Every structure is written in C-alpha cells, then in structure tokens.
Amino acid sequence: MKQLSVTVNGKKHAVLVNEHEMLSGIIRDKFGLTGTKIGCEQGSCGACTVLVDKKPVLSCITPAIRCENAEITTIEALSVRGELHKLQQKFVDKGAIQCGFCTPGMVMTALDFVNHNPEPTVNEIKEALSGNLCRCTGYKKIVEAVAEYASETKNENIQTIRTSSNSASVGVPRPYIEAEKKVTGNAEYADDIKVKNALHCKFLRSIFPHAIIESIDTTDALKLQGVHYIATGKELPVKFGVLPISQDETAMAVEKVRYIGEIIAAVAADSEEIAQQACKLIHVKYKTIKPFLEIDESLNDIGENEKIHSYGKFNNNIHKKAELRFGDQQQGLKEADVTSKMSFEFEGINHGFTEPHAATAFWDENRLTIITATQVPHYLHRALAKVMEVPLNRVRVIKPFVGGGFGGKSDPFPHEIIISHIARKTGRPVRVRLSREEVFLTNHGRHPSKMTVEMGVSKDGFIKVLDADIAIDGGAYGSFGVVTSYYNGVLLQAPYKLDNFGFRAFRVYTNKPQSGAMRGHGAVNSRFAVESLIDDLAHKINMDPCELRMKNFLDSNTLTVGQYRITSNGSRESLQKVMEQSNWKNRIQKKKFGKGLGVACGFFISGSALPIIWNELPQSVVHLKVDFDGRVVISSGASDIGQGSDTMLAIIVGEVLGIDMDNIYVLAADTLLTPVDMGSYSSRVTFMAGNAAKDAAAKLKEEIINAVSAAKNIPANELYFSESRIFSNDKTVEISWLESIEILTAKRGAVSVSGKYISPKLGGDFKGAGAGLSPSYSFGACIAEVDVDTETGHVKVLNIWGAHDCGKAINPLAVEGQLEGSWHMGLGQTMTEQMKYFKGLLVNNNFLDYKIPTTLDTPEIYTNIIETVDPEGPFGAKECGEGAIHPVIPAIANAVYNAVGVRITKLPISAEDILKGIKEKKKSTEKISA
Amino acid sequence: MITQKLYLKPKSLDEALKSASENENNFRFLAGGTDILVNKFQGNDAADCLIDISGIEELRQITKSENYLSIGSLVKLDELQSHSEICKEFPVLIEAAKAVASPMIRKTATLGGNLLCENRCSFYNQSEWWREAVGYCLKCDGAICIATGGRKNCFSKFVSDTAVALVSMDATIDIADIKGSYTVKLEDIYSGNGVNPRNLDKLALIISINLPMSQNYKSVFKKLRQRESLEFSSLSTAVTLNSKGKIKIVLGGVDPKPVVEEGTTNENIEDLITKITKKARIVDNDVYSREYRKEMIGSFLRKSFKILLD
C-alpha cells in the first residue's frame, strides 16, 4: 500500500492505495464518487472518463499513483451550487440521456473537446466522441447537444432551462424526470449502492463446454485469509427459468457443465481481489463429454452421446418445435407467378448495455432484500422465493437506476440467486458486479439462426405465399426460448396481407451461453429474410419495392391470417414518409454502381396479451396516493431501464389531472412498495402500465370532482382540470390544485386509488394461438442509403430515414430517442456485431472486439414519428422501443443489393462476401457478353 | 499469496534505467500505459514492478537538427498534430497516429509506446481464465499456436500503426540502455518472432524517433478496420515516395513484424506488390480472413500508388 495525495473536485485527500490500483476504483470506492462509471475496464467504452490536471483520461486504465498531487475533476464537480453546467443542461434538454450510464464520461469528454475546439463541425464532434460508447441513443441527440452547446457558448447565447421542462402534458417533448440526476452523476446504479459490511462475490466458471463434474475441492481456497464462504451447485438444487415451461437452469452447475463460462462455485470474501484469488485455488475435476456447438448437430439424432438436457422423448437436443400453418401454402405457390427461396444465416448478438450486471443482497427481519439491475423485478421475486425456498412475502426486489437492458436483464440470473444464498449463509450483505467478459458469458442475447424462407407473388405484385423453415440456437438453457421460437414465425403474419402462411421453427440446445430475448425479440432475423425476399421478388417482377409493399399492407381494423387483431396501422404513412424524405422515387431510378438505396418495413407487438406466468393478476397495476401537500405519488412496478417509462407514467397522470411535475413523484419497481407489474419486456410498458396509470388518474380525478362538487355545490360535469387549477367555465369554482386536495382530504386524510390494465381476450382457439397476441401493434419503415467500395467490398451507410407508428407519442423526445437507439442497434447487427465462438469459447467478449458502432460509424439518421392514435392505447399510444429495429437491418442489406447486385444472406455483412459477389457477377456478365 | 507490487516514478532517464536494473526480472516500463495496463488487466502481463516513465521531461521534446526531426518517445499521439514541422514534413505520421485506438486513448498513449505496442492475436488478448479454457497458446507459455491449429511458430500480429508510417519514411530511433545510447533503424528492432516481437534489450528505452528532413516525402497510409474508431489494425499499409524516386512499402497487421519492401519508380508496381504480399505471414487470427487480408494488401497498395504516382 502506498499513500496517495490528490485533490479531488477541489478537496485535498490522502489515501492508502494498492500500488497497481486504477484511478477509477479509487474514485468510486475511496472517494465515493460513483458518477464515474466502469463499463469495460479496458479503455474501450469511455464511461470512466475524468479530468486529471484538466486533461481527460480513461480512469480505468490510469494508475492511481500516477496521479500523485494531481487535481482530479469528476462529473460531480461540474454543477455548481445546484446549477447544472451549461453542457449538462444541453444534454438534459436535448434528450441526450437515456439510461445515463455513459453520460458522465460522455459529458467529460465533450466538455474538454469544446474547451479546445470552440467552433467544431459535426464531424469533429463525432470524431471527438468516437471513443465513448452509447448503446441507447444512437448518438444523434448527444452530438446535437454538444453542437448546440458549442455554438451557443460561442455566441454567449445559452438558453436557460426550457419552459417545457416542468410540464407533464401528453405530446409535449420533455427530458426524463431523472435526467438531472443522471447528468450530475448522482443517479445510483446497482454497483453504486454501498450496503455496509458487505462481502464481495466472485465466480469460478467452467472451462469446458460439456463435462461431468467429478469433484470440487475448495480446501485450499477456504484457507485463504479473508474468504468467508464458498458455495457450490449442490447447495442450490432448485431449478428456475423465466418461463414456467423452461425451468431448466440451476444457479450453479450441479452435476455437469453445459457451456464454457457456466458458474461452478462462488466465493464470498472481504474484497474482490481475495475472492478472485480464491477462485483460482478451487480445484475441479472434470470428465469431458462430447459438446454440441452447432445448430445442425443438435437437430440430429446424437447416437450414443449424452444429451445436453436429459428430458424430452427424442434422442436429440431439440428444445422446442413450433409450427403453425394457415391457408394452403402449396396452393399459394401454385397461384404465385414468381417465387423466391433463400437461405439465411445470422450470428448471435449481445445486448451490449453499458452497465454490467451488479447486485447486492442481504437478509434482515424482512428476510431477503436484493438491489439489482433488472428489467423484471416481479419475475425475479418469484424465482428467488422458489430457489431460496421461502414464501413470496419474504422477498423484496429493488430496481435502482439501470444502465440499459434491451432484454439482457429480463431473466432471473444465477448471480442474483447465488449472492442471496451466500448472504443468508453468512449473515452478511453480499455484493457482486460482473466483468464485461462475464456479461458476455451470461449473454441471453439474440439467437444465432439459420432459416430457409420461400415467398411468391403474382405478376401484379400481390403476395401469395410465405413459408419459413427456421432453426435457432438457444445455447445451454431455455430462457425465453419457447417464445422466441414462436415469434420467429408468428411475427411474420403482418404487416402484409397473407392468406397462405406457415412456418416451422426449431430451437435447439447447444453447449454455448444461452440465448434469450433481445430488442425486437424473435422476429428480427426472420423479418430480415422476408424483407430481403420481397426485395428480390420486386426485382424479379420489375416493380418498385416500395410499391410492392404498399400493395400488400394490411388495413387498419382487420384480422391477420393467424387472427391477430390489427387496430391502428400506420404502415402506409410510415413508408410514404420515408419515401418522400429520401426522395426515393427520383433517386431509385438514376444511380451509380456502388451507391444504393434500400427499403424495408416491419411491425411489432405492444406487449403480450398473455402473461408469462398464467394467473389472474392484471398485467399492470398503478397506485396513486395524494396527501395534504398535494403531491401525487405514482406507485408502479414498471421498470425504467433508461427508456423513460417513469416519465411516461408521470406525463399520463399529469395530463389527466392537469398538474405539472411539481405535484408528481414516481415510486417505481420495488416489489415491497409497488404493485405488481410484469416488467420491462415485449414493449409492454407504455401500453399496459400507461393504461393502468391513466385508469388510476381517472379514478383520482373522480374522487376530487366528487369532493369539490359536494363542497362547492356544483354539478360534477362542470369541473375542469388544467394548469394545476380546478375550475368551472362560469367561474363559480376557480381553485388551485392544492385547494382541491384540501377539500378532498378533509376529514378523510390521504387518498389512494388503484388503476389497472387487463388485456382484452384476443386470438383464435388453436394451439399456439396465444403467441404474439397483443392488444395493439406498431408499424414502421426504413430507407437506407449505402456506398459500397467495389474494390474492397467495404460498405458505408450514409443515411437512414426511419418512420415508426407509435400511435401517439406521449413524450416525443423519448420516442425519438427510442427510435434512434433501435436504428443504431440494428446498424450494429447489420455491419459489425456478432458473437464469435471458437470450440464453444466466446472469442470477442469485450467492447474492443464486440463492435458496437461508434459515433463515426453512425450515419445521419432522420427520425419520423407517425401518429395513428390507437383506440386502446393510453391517449392512443403504443410501443416504440423495439419495433423500429426490424426494418433497418434489411433496408441496409437491400441497399447493398441495389448498389452492387449482391444479395446479403449472412449477418453481419462481410466485405469479403460482397467482394466475392461482385467478382462472380462480373464474371457471369462477361460470360454472357462473350 | 498476493505479492508485493511496486510502482516507481523516476524523474530522469538514468533513474529509470537504474530502477529497471534493480528489478530486472520483474518490471515493465510504463509510458502512457494504454496497452500494458489492458494486458495487465487480462493477466497477460504479470510484472510486479511498474516503472512509470511518463514524468521524464527529457523524453517529451521535439527537436530539429539539420538532417533530422527528433520526436521524444513520450510525445503523445494526440500532440503530434499540433507540431507544425510534423504537419508540414510528415503528415502521414499524423494520419497514422489518428488511426490508433480512440481519441481518448490518443491523449494518453505515446509515440514510443505505440512502437512497442504488444503483438496481438484473438487467442492471446484474452483473460487468464479464457486462455486456460482454450489451452494456452505459444505466446502465453503453451506448446502450440492455436490460431494456425498447431504450428510451432507464433504469428501474433504486429499492430503499431505509427511504426508502419515511420518505417516507410526510414525513421531511426535512439535507444538508451544500461550500456549507453545508440541509434538503430526502427524496422531493425522488430524480430518477427510473435512470442518476443522485439530484439531490444530488456532494459532498453526508446529516447526519440528520428525522421530524415528534406526528403520531400509523399506518403499514403491506409488501414483495414471494421469500425472507424476503437480498432486495432487488420492491415495497415504505408507507401512513401521520396524525391529521388525511391519507394518504400510497409505493411502492419499481417505478420509478427512490419513487412517492408523497397523499390523505385522505375520498377513494375505489380511486381512490388507480389513480392511484399508473399513476405507477409498472415494467419487467421483476425476478424477478417487470411485470404481477404492478403487480397486487400494488393488493393490498398494499388489505391496508394494511384494517389502517389498519378
């Protein structure tokens, strides 16, 4: 240990540090300045950026001792006396903050940049920020915020806080209610919360993909000073899984391991370093057995070999077969004048949220409490009760601020269960945070997939048939896989009218980290296939691909072939919008070889109409409480993971009651204090929790009306709520919000009301009819423009024009952010992202090699919100968080085809394949002309 | 169990060399540290003593003599662009420096450090646990090269982008070790052995990088990468033409050392390209395939020559 003297945010400190400790750790643990985030620990994400002697450094790769006598500035020092720095204010106002985990680093980097470059161009800003990764925003609003700050600073013309920032009105853009907390570094994420006297937990993970565990010897590890407990699989034998039908996972491997990276033992010690050291002293004897690493292998009979999971009546590793057929596909093929059949391959994709999983668990008189980065407190609540074998009323799950999820935090996880167990055994709080490598091993990302899809159209461009044969790689466990299997197929039955439609989807187990739900769940890859085929068919019948799509769109207020009830439908408006904005009609005609435009459409569910766990609870419940002070407390189990759902709830309640944010407080996602909400997945929160909030607000309004009406002797239907006043048109009543609450609470006290949302009964009565049923569907379209280097095959995406029908934008600023983030994530899957394995071992398990697009890789994005006002959505709203990812991926691939005539059938797009394709094409045209 | 770690901060070159010789078997010089500290995090670098040379002022100067511009080894990659002589005479160095990692890293990483950036391979730049799972390769005390499926040579990639540009301009470096100081051609410090990619004495420090003046260099630098930031090289090429018609081609990212070929404007360009492509020992240790990177050598060089000779 060495003494380090350092000035941090103006205050002098002398602390003892380990010689090789990094600055990021000291800032967070010794100074408690947790605004500095750790996202990768390898200098690849920028979340840990701080200033040392006024120069920005990546604190995760800066030795603490290097900073002797230095002056360190962290995000916490930027705002002075409660007043945000003007750049911070810009980030807030422009909606540049979603989950907020990358925000402190982004702000520090941008601030230093603008100080040195007071008049930057947009490209210079993008260049400067290109070492700071953001997974939520697609960078668009961040770059805008920095540009505006720079130009206003130059002109000394900084606009102060926007007038709208206090508003809670539907359709009025506003920053997230917690944006200031995030931009100042004060928002506490799971790893920022310090529970005193906590032990640190680290895991020993399997180095084999498929092996019998013969013995685990913890003797040496237990001797290490500072080690308090070592848990192994046998202590936690109860199986769990997010779906009731896939309870196939234990917290640690029990008798055998099923993937490289599976947890075998867990050490709780005084420090992370000791726990890590102890893991190396645990000796495990394995007997390896044949691993299954590829889809094809797992589909087939496996002979004498051992299956990955013993259950199931066939001698293969198939987890689920889903098949549905409507109409007559054979007949459809006959009716089609032109058909096209293609096979596609997709690599696995990881969510890439910037905040690694982290949690702390402790037991007290209320039994288990866990604070954890989760999208599904309710499902975790149930899983913990089951595995810990305690009644449901002995578990409390608290979701703090969460640094992104995208489906990657929507299962109960082994680490959450293990620390709960060790906390019980040791009587001490136990905390854990995963390294980025462990996050990748935990995975639950998009399934690697293979599919063959066939479609046919008539000469005049009507789709006659769609048939899909799909196989998806689930990895070692079930997760959401049964749903994913269905979604791959059923979510192809819109947005086009289909009479003859069928699919068969297999999900197989392999000895790899498990796949699960990820943004656009299940249908992203199969949508890619369908939109590529439509492009091909349009080409074959010599029809504009936009026109072909226009001809086939389903109408509003109709049923699909699989009996989905389509209500509002903005497909046409979406496509029309991007066609106009990109000048499609003029530009598609005259183009140069190497330059191309592509189009695609999509649709998605606004929440699943059926709950995962079959029961009679409403899908969402929201409580409102108002007391003498006039503040309405919204209590909801919905999980804001950066998508802005807390703000959405506040706006809805504010709109109904005519009050602004000063009178609203959101209390969310604590299973002890808030009513059950299923969680943040399947794009359900705005529709379902939003409706529950609206229902609750309407009930509270009625209470107030009744009270005021009685007190003031005025008919209830003459009272109006607006701008924090309650009034009648004839002015006999003209009181403030607070006065109305005084009337309401007189002789009664605080008033609580409960609102709920229950989906209407929907769908057919055949097996599998429930998959993909939703009370409402979103629709959208994208056009992309690319430039392909015909000598290298390298693709550059130049522009993305996107439009998405979200029904009604409750908060347009947040909706834009969701759309831009979706398109950016789709760009990543198209261009650079893939989970690469070598014999079952994930090769690119860090943010250097798993390539999320940087600012420089992100093209100009044109964002269009289409509003169709859904009849059942709250104020007409439906989903906007996931559906937008569907069209962007095939739009880019179709643009590549348009540019160079090479059809993309594998993702990510490989420059190598394109170059090969260009050469083959050249050869064949030369042959023809010869 | 947890061994004593040292972090030394010498103020002078002599002090640095002295500290190094005192900890001879277990130390690492740290300049910016952006490469070493990541390798340390992953357990690839286990040195218990870190000698942080970033405070040695004498290594941060840029000086000009009649024949050479000398850039101190601790000049940061980001600082190169603010030096007018470099901008004027050697713009390709700035271009290559800007191709390194991300803007944030370039504010810490030094030119000398980049020249000594450790060779990379998908099977080496991994955590200790990962390398155990894959069965340790040659570069981390294993018996075989995993990337090639069992060969007894290590083909880890040489990835310094600035070295590719500097070698193409005949840069030399001044080195100090315990015996004194001397000057060598930059390309001569690279051994071509992936396990120990440099010929340098363990105690040696680069003092400066020297570029010959008044050569009227015309250069083109190119880098194959998937993203436009945050990327090590899959292939870097630099072609430099001097006023006498000498051509020097350098490749990075395709061999354990920079691959060099010299020629003149009188020679057939395609012959030069064939010669240098043959020299590159490319293996499948990158996100792009071996075949593609090989093909891109020709493609990049043709593009470069087009710019230079047209």
Short mmCIF file of C-alpha atoms in Angstrom, two decimals, chain B residues 54-275:
data_model
loop_
_atom_site.label_atom_id
_atom_site.label_comp_id
_atom_site.label_asym_id
_atom_site.label_seq_id
_atom_site.Cartn_x
_atom_site.Cartn_y
_atom_site.Cartn_z
CA SER B 54 5.73 9.46 -18.09
CA GLY B 55 7.25 12.09 -15.81
CA ILE B 56 10.64 12.19 -17.57
CA GLU B 57 10.66 15.61 -19.20
CA GLU B 58 13.68 14.97 -21.42
CA LEU B 59 11.68 12.39 -23.37
CA ARG B 60 8.91 14.78 -24.28
CA GLN B 61 10.80 17.19 -26.51
CA ILE B 62 10.61 17.60 -30.24
CA THR B 63 13.90 18.93 -31.63
CA LYS B 64 15.13 19.73 -35.09
CA SER B 65 18.67 19.36 -36.34
CA GLU B 66 19.97 19.86 -39.86
CA ASN B 67 19.17 16.36 -41.01
CA TYR B 68 16.62 15.06 -38.59
CA LEU B 69 13.50 15.85 -36.72
CA SER B 70 13.68 14.09 -33.38
CA ILE B 71 10.43 13.31 -31.61
CA GLY B 72 10.78 12.37 -27.95
CA SER B 73 9.36 8.95 -27.25
CA LEU B 74 6.91 10.31 -24.69
CA VAL B 75 5.23 12.75 -27.05
CA LYS B 76 1.60 11.74 -27.03
CA LEU B 77 -0.10 10.61 -30.21
CA ASP B 78 -2.60 13.41 -29.85
CA GLU B 79 0.16 16.03 -29.56
CA LEU B 80 1.80 15.22 -32.88
CA GLN B 81 -0.78 17.17 -34.83
CA SER B 82 -0.04 20.40 -33.03
CA HIS B 83 3.57 20.43 -34.19
CA SER B 84 3.91 22.44 -37.38
CA GLU B 85 7.06 20.71 -38.65
CA ILE B 86 5.41 17.31 -38.43
CA CYS B 87 2.28 18.60 -40.14
CA LYS B 88 4.36 20.02 -42.94
CA GLU B 89 7.02 17.37 -43.48
CA PHE B 90 5.44 14.16 -42.24
CA PRO B 91 1.65 14.45 -42.39
CA VAL B 92 1.35 10.69 -42.83
CA LEU B 93 2.62 10.23 -39.29
CA ILE B 94 -0.31 12.26 -38.03
CA GLU B 95 -2.68 10.28 -40.19
CA ALA B 96 -1.32 7.01 -38.84
CA ALA B 97 -1.43 8.31 -35.27
CA LYS B 98 -5.08 9.28 -35.75
CA ALA B 99 -5.82 5.75 -36.87
CA VAL B 100 -4.76 4.42 -33.47
CA ALA B 101 -7.46 3.37 -30.98
CA SER B 102 -9.78 6.23 -29.97
CA PRO B 103 -9.29 9.98 -29.40
CA MET B 104 -9.39 9.42 -25.65
CA ILE B 105 -6.64 6.82 -25.76
CA ARG B 106 -4.50 9.01 -28.03
CA LYS B 107 -4.49 11.67 -25.34
CA THR B 108 -2.59 9.26 -23.09
CA ALA B 109 -0.76 6.90 -25.46
CA THR B 110 2.74 7.94 -26.53
CA LEU B 111 4.56 7.57 -29.81
CA GLY B 112 7.30 5.44 -28.24
CA GLY B 113 4.69 3.30 -26.55
CA ASN B 114 2.84 2.74 -29.78
CA LEU B 115 6.00 1.50 -31.45
CA LEU B 116 6.29 -1.07 -28.67
CA CYS B 117 2.62 -2.00 -28.58
CA GLU B 118 2.45 -5.74 -27.87
CA ASN B 119 1.64 -8.02 -30.78
CA ARG B 120 -1.93 -9.24 -30.83
CA CYS B 121 -3.91 -12.36 -31.55
CA SER B 122 -7.51 -13.43 -30.92
CA PHE B 123 -6.17 -16.32 -28.87
CA TYR B 124 -3.79 -14.25 -26.78
CA ASN B 125 -5.57 -10.99 -25.94
CA GLN B 126 -7.93 -12.69 -23.55
CA SER B 127 -8.38 -13.10 -19.81
CA GLU B 128 -6.39 -15.66 -17.89
CA TRP B 129 -9.49 -17.81 -17.48
CA TRP B 130 -10.14 -17.70 -21.21
CA ARG B 131 -6.61 -18.71 -22.09
CA GLU B 132 -6.83 -21.59 -19.67
CA ALA B 133 -10.08 -22.69 -21.32
CA VAL B 134 -8.59 -22.55 -24.82
CA GLY B 135 -5.48 -24.37 -23.62
CA TYR B 136 -2.80 -21.61 -23.59
CA CYS B 137 -1.09 -20.74 -26.86
CA LEU B 138 2.61 -20.37 -27.64
CA LYS B 139 2.60 -16.70 -26.71
CA CYS B 140 1.49 -17.47 -23.18
CA ASP B 141 3.66 -20.46 -22.38
CA GLY B 142 1.61 -23.02 -24.26
CA ALA B 143 3.04 -25.59 -26.67
CA ILE B 144 1.38 -24.69 -29.95
CA CYS B 145 -0.12 -21.85 -31.96
CA ILE B 146 -3.88 -22.21 -31.70
CA ALA B 147 -4.69 -19.76 -34.49
CA THR B 148 -2.95 -22.00 -37.01
CA GLY B 149 -4.25 -25.21 -35.50
CA GLY B 150 -0.96 -26.39 -34.04
CA ARG B 151 2.07 -24.83 -35.69
CA LYS B 152 5.17 -24.29 -33.60
CA ASN B 153 5.55 -20.64 -34.55
CA CYS B 154 3.70 -17.68 -33.14
CA PHE B 155 2.15 -15.41 -35.74
CA SER B 156 0.71 -12.74 -33.46
CA LYS B 157 0.01 -9.56 -35.39
CA PHE B 158 2.23 -6.52 -35.31
CA VAL B 159 -0.27 -3.70 -34.83
CA SER B 160 1.55 -0.39 -34.40
CA ASP B 161 0.05 1.96 -36.97
CA THR B 162 2.61 4.70 -36.39
CA ALA B 163 5.52 2.29 -36.90
CA VAL B 164 4.18 1.40 -40.34
CA ALA B 165 4.23 5.06 -41.34
CA LEU B 166 7.58 5.75 -39.66
CA VAL B 167 9.39 2.79 -41.20
CA SER B 168 8.19 3.85 -44.62
CA MET B 169 9.98 7.16 -44.02
CA ASP B 170 13.22 5.47 -42.90
CA ALA B 171 12.85 6.52 -39.28
CA THR B 172 15.57 5.67 -36.83
CA ILE B 173 15.28 5.54 -33.08
CA ASP B 174 17.65 6.50 -30.32
CA ILE B 175 17.79 3.90 -27.62
CA ALA B 176 19.26 4.08 -24.16
CA ASP B 177 20.12 1.11 -22.04
CA ILE B 178 22.45 0.48 -19.17
CA LYS B 179 25.46 0.49 -21.55
CA GLY B 180 24.74 3.87 -23.04
CA SER B 181 22.80 5.14 -26.00
CA TYR B 182 22.80 4.23 -29.68
CA THR B 183 20.78 4.69 -32.85
CA VAL B 184 19.13 1.96 -34.92
CA LYS B 185 16.78 1.77 -37.85
CA LEU B 186 13.26 1.43 -36.47
CA GLU B 187 12.49 -1.65 -38.55
CA ASP B 188 15.51 -3.44 -37.07
CA ILE B 189 14.05 -3.61 -33.58
CA TYR B 190 11.29 -5.95 -34.72
CA SER B 191 12.28 -9.61 -34.57
CA GLY B 192 9.49 -11.28 -36.47
CA ASN B 193 9.04 -13.73 -33.63
CA GLY B 194 5.50 -13.42 -32.35
CA VAL B 195 6.37 -14.51 -28.83
CA ASN B 196 9.16 -11.95 -28.39
CA PRO B 197 8.47 -9.50 -31.14
CA ARG B 198 11.36 -7.12 -30.41
CA ASN B 199 15.15 -7.51 -30.42
CA LEU B 200 15.56 -4.88 -27.75
CA ASP B 201 17.43 -5.43 -24.54
CA LYS B 202 15.02 -5.79 -21.66
CA LEU B 203 16.39 -2.64 -20.03
CA ALA B 204 16.31 -0.55 -23.19
CA LEU B 205 14.21 2.57 -23.52
CA ILE B 206 13.39 4.45 -26.69
CA ILE B 207 14.54 8.03 -26.26
CA SER B 208 13.48 9.51 -29.54
CA ILE B 209 12.20 8.79 -33.01
CA ASN B 210 14.17 10.49 -35.76
CA LEU B 211 12.89 11.33 -39.22
CA PRO B 212 15.15 12.48 -42.04
CA MET B 213 14.37 16.02 -43.16
CA SER B 214 14.08 17.47 -46.64
CA GLN B 215 13.23 14.23 -48.38
CA ASN B 216 10.04 15.66 -49.86
CA TYR B 217 8.22 12.54 -48.83
CA LYS B 218 4.93 11.78 -50.41
CA SER B 219 3.13 9.08 -48.48
CA VAL B 220 -0.18 7.28 -48.34
CA PHE B 221 -1.40 5.40 -45.26
CA LYS B 222 -4.36 3.03 -45.19
CA LYS B 223 -5.90 0.87 -42.51
CA LEU B 224 -8.33 -2.02 -42.81
CA ARG B 225 -10.82 -1.96 -39.98
CA GLN B 226 -14.49 -2.60 -39.32
CA ARG B 227 -15.16 0.49 -37.24
CA GLU B 228 -13.79 3.94 -37.82
CA SER B 229 -12.61 4.22 -34.23
CA LEU B 230 -11.58 1.86 -31.42
CA GLU B 231 -9.83 -0.64 -33.64
CA PHE B 232 -6.52 -2.39 -33.84
CA SER B 233 -5.30 -2.97 -37.34
CA SER B 234 -6.33 -5.86 -39.55
CA LEU B 235 -3.96 -4.49 -42.18
CA SER B 236 -2.14 -1.16 -42.31
CA THR B 237 -0.20 -0.04 -45.33
CA ALA B 238 2.12 2.88 -45.86
CA VAL B 239 3.78 3.73 -49.12
CA THR B 240 6.35 6.52 -49.17
CA LEU B 241 7.97 8.02 -52.21
CA ASN B 242 10.98 10.30 -51.85
CA SER B 243 12.25 12.96 -54.20
CA LYS B 244 14.77 10.55 -55.77
CA GLY B 245 12.08 8.12 -56.80
CA LYS B 246 12.66 5.63 -54.01
CA ILE B 247 9.59 3.75 -52.92
CA LYS B 248 9.25 2.14 -49.53
CA ILE B 249 6.24 -0.02 -48.75
CA VAL B 250 5.42 -1.15 -45.23
CA LEU B 251 2.64 -3.45 -44.02
CA GLY B 252 1.34 -3.85 -40.50
CA GLY B 253 -1.25 -6.23 -39.06
CA VAL B 254 -0.30 -9.14 -41.33
CA ASP B 255 2.88 -10.51 -39.78
CA PRO B 256 4.62 -10.53 -36.41
CA LYS B 257 6.71 -7.58 -37.64
CA PRO B 258 6.33 -4.77 -40.14
CA VAL B 259 6.75 -6.18 -43.63
CA VAL B 260 9.00 -3.98 -45.77
CA GLU B 261 9.75 -3.79 -49.46
CA GLU B 262 11.77 -1.17 -51.25
CA GLY B 263 11.87 -0.24 -54.89
CA THR B 264 11.99 2.66 -57.29
CA THR B 265 9.51 4.34 -59.56
CA ASN B 266 11.18 2.56 -62.48
CA GLU B 267 10.00 -0.80 -61.28
CA ASN B 268 6.79 -2.56 -62.09
CA ILE B 269 4.35 -1.79 -59.30
CA GLU B 270 2.63 -5.17 -59.60
CA ASP B 271 5.96 -6.94 -59.04
CA LEU B 272 6.50 -4.95 -55.86
CA ILE B 273 3.02 -5.81 -54.69
CA THR B 274 3.53 -9.51 -55.41
CA LYS B 275 6.86 -9.51 -53.60
#
